[in-house]
């Protein structure tokens, strides 16, 4: 079983991790989602968000945009960051669990055109992938 976090804004993946009003924390295994809870980030300073994500035991963070500094901090501490994802967070969660969260269907417009092909372009993402 693994814990993933999704930065959320209403029913969508939040466009900016540092400005997310809430965080979905889900326990997942090969069979699907075991549990999920939405936690408020109201009043939390953006610099505190990485520590909060790690305190929830998350090994993966899914978000829209993320400041490079936050991404480095999370990855140095063992959290896989999947950024550039847009759309309904429930759909992103489902695709992640199935291992089909791909750049073609979820990445922000323009992400595909960044120099170097992006940070994880074209890879399927999900548990143990």
Coordinates of C-alpha atoms in Angstrom, one line a residue:
X1 CA 0.0 0.0 0.0
X2 CA 1.2 3.5 -0.7
X3 CA 0.0 7.0 0.2
X4 CA -0.4 9.7 -2.5
X5 CA -1.4 13.3 -2.2
X6 CA -3.1 15.4 -4.8
X7 CA -3.2 19.2 -4.5
X8 CA -6.8 20.1 -5.1
X9 CA -9.0 23.1 -5.9
X10 CA -12.6 22.3 -5.6
X11 CA -13.0 19.1 -7.7
X12 CA -9.9 19.7 -9.8
X13 CA -6.2 19.2 -9.5
X14 CA -5.0 22.5 -8.3
X15 CA -3.1 24.6 -10.9
X16 CA -0.4 25.6 -8.4
X17 CA 0.8 23.5 -5.5
X18 CA 1.8 26.5 -3.4
X19 CA -1.6 28.0 -3.7
X20 CA -3.8 24.9 -3.1
X21 CA -6.7 25.3 -0.7
X22 CA -6.8 21.6 0.0
X23 CA -5.0 18.3 -0.3
X24 CA -6.4 14.9 -1.1
X25 CA -4.6 12.1 0.7
X26 CA -5.3 8.6 -0.5
X27 CA -4.1 5.2 0.5
X28 CA -3.9 3.0 -2.7
X29 CA -2.9 -0.5 -3.5
X30 CA -3.0 -2.6 -6.6
X31 CA -6.7 -3.2 -6.1
X32 CA -7.5 0.5 -6.0
X33 CA -8.2 3.2 -3.5
X34 CA -8.4 1.9 0.0
X35 CA -9.2 5.3 1.7
X36 CA -9.2 9.0 1.0
X37 CA -9.5 12.2 2.9
X38 CA -9.5 15.9 1.9
X39 CA -7.5 18.1 4.2
X40 CA -7.8 21.9 4.3
X41 CA -4.6 23.9 3.7
X42 CA -6.3 27.2 4.6
X43 CA -4.0 29.6 6.3
X44 CA -0.9 27.4 5.7
X45 CA 2.1 29.2 4.4
X46 CA 3.4 27.8 1.0
X47 CA 6.8 27.1 2.6
X48 CA 5.0 24.7 5.1
X49 CA 3.3 22.6 2.4
X50 CA 6.2 20.3 1.6
X51 CA 6.5 19.3 5.3
X52 CA 2.8 18.9 5.6
X53 CA 2.7 16.5 2.5
X54 CA 5.6 14.5 4.0
X55 CA 3.9 14.4 7.4
X56 CA 0.9 12.7 5.8
X57 CA 3.2 9.9 4.7
X58 CA 2.8 10.7 1.0
X59 CA 5.3 9.0 -1.4
X60 CA 3.8 10.7 -4.5
X61 CA 2.4 14.2 -5.1
X62 CA 0.2 15.0 -8.1
X63 CA -0.3 18.7 -8.9
X64 CA -0.6 21.2 -11.6
X65 CA 2.3 23.6 -11.4
X66 CA 5.0 23.5 -8.7
X67 CA 7.9 25.8 -7.8
X68 CA 11.1 24.0 -8.6
X69 CA 12.3 24.6 -5.0
X70 CA 9.3 22.7 -3.6
X71 CA 9.8 19.9 -6.1
X72 CA 13.4 19.5 -5.1
X73 CA 12.6 19.5 -1.4
X74 CA 10.0 16.8 -1.9
X75 CA 12.1 14.6 -4.2
X76 CA 15.2 14.9 -1.9
X77 CA 12.9 13.5 0.9
X78 CA 11.7 10.6 -1.2
X79 CA 8.4 12.0 -2.6
X80 CA 7.8 11.4 -6.3
X81 CA 6.3 14.6 -7.9
X82 CA 4.1 14.3 -10.9
X83 CA 3.4 17.9 -12.0
X84 CA 1.6 19.5 -14.9
X85 CA -1.6 17.5 -14.3
X86 CA -4.9 19.2 -15.0
X87 CA -8.5 18.0 -14.8
X88 CA -10.8 16.4 -12.2
X89 CA -8.7 15.0 -9.3
X90 CA -10.9 11.9 -9.0
X91 CA -10.1 11.1 -12.6
X92 CA -6.3 11.7 -12.0
X93 CA -6.5 9.5 -9.0
X94 CA -8.2 6.7 -10.9
X95 CA -5.7 6.9 -13.8
X96 CA -2.8 6.9 -11.3
X97 CA -4.1 3.8 -9.6
X98 CA -4.5 2.0 -13.0
X99 CA -1.0 3.2 -14.1
X100 CA -2.4 5.2 -17.0
X101 CA -1.8 8.7 -15.9
X102 CA 0.0 9.8 -19.0
X103 CA 1.1 13.1 -20.4
X104 CA -1.1 12.8 -23.5
X105 CA -4.3 13.0 -21.5
X106 CA -3.5 15.1 -18.4
X107 CA -0.6 17.4 -18.8
X108 CA -1.2 21.2 -19.0
X109 CA -1.1 22.7 -22.5
X110 CA 2.5 23.8 -23.3
X111 CA 4.1 21.3 -20.9
X112 CA 4.7 19.0 -23.9
X113 CA 6.7 21.7 -25.6
X114 CA 9.2 22.5 -22.8
X115 CA 12.8 22.0 -23.7
X116 CA 14.2 18.6 -22.9
X117 CA 10.8 17.0 -23.2
X118 CA 9.7 17.7 -19.6
X119 CA 10.7 15.9 -16.5
X120 CA 8.8 12.7 -16.9
X121 CA 7.3 12.9 -20.4
X122 CA 5.6 9.9 -21.9
X123 CA 6.0 7.6 -18.9
X124 CA 2.9 5.9 -17.4
X125 CA 2.5 6.8 -13.8
X126 CA 1.0 4.8 -11.0
X127 CA 1.9 2.5 -8.2
X128 CA 5.2 0.7 -8.7
X129 CA 5.8 2.1 -12.2

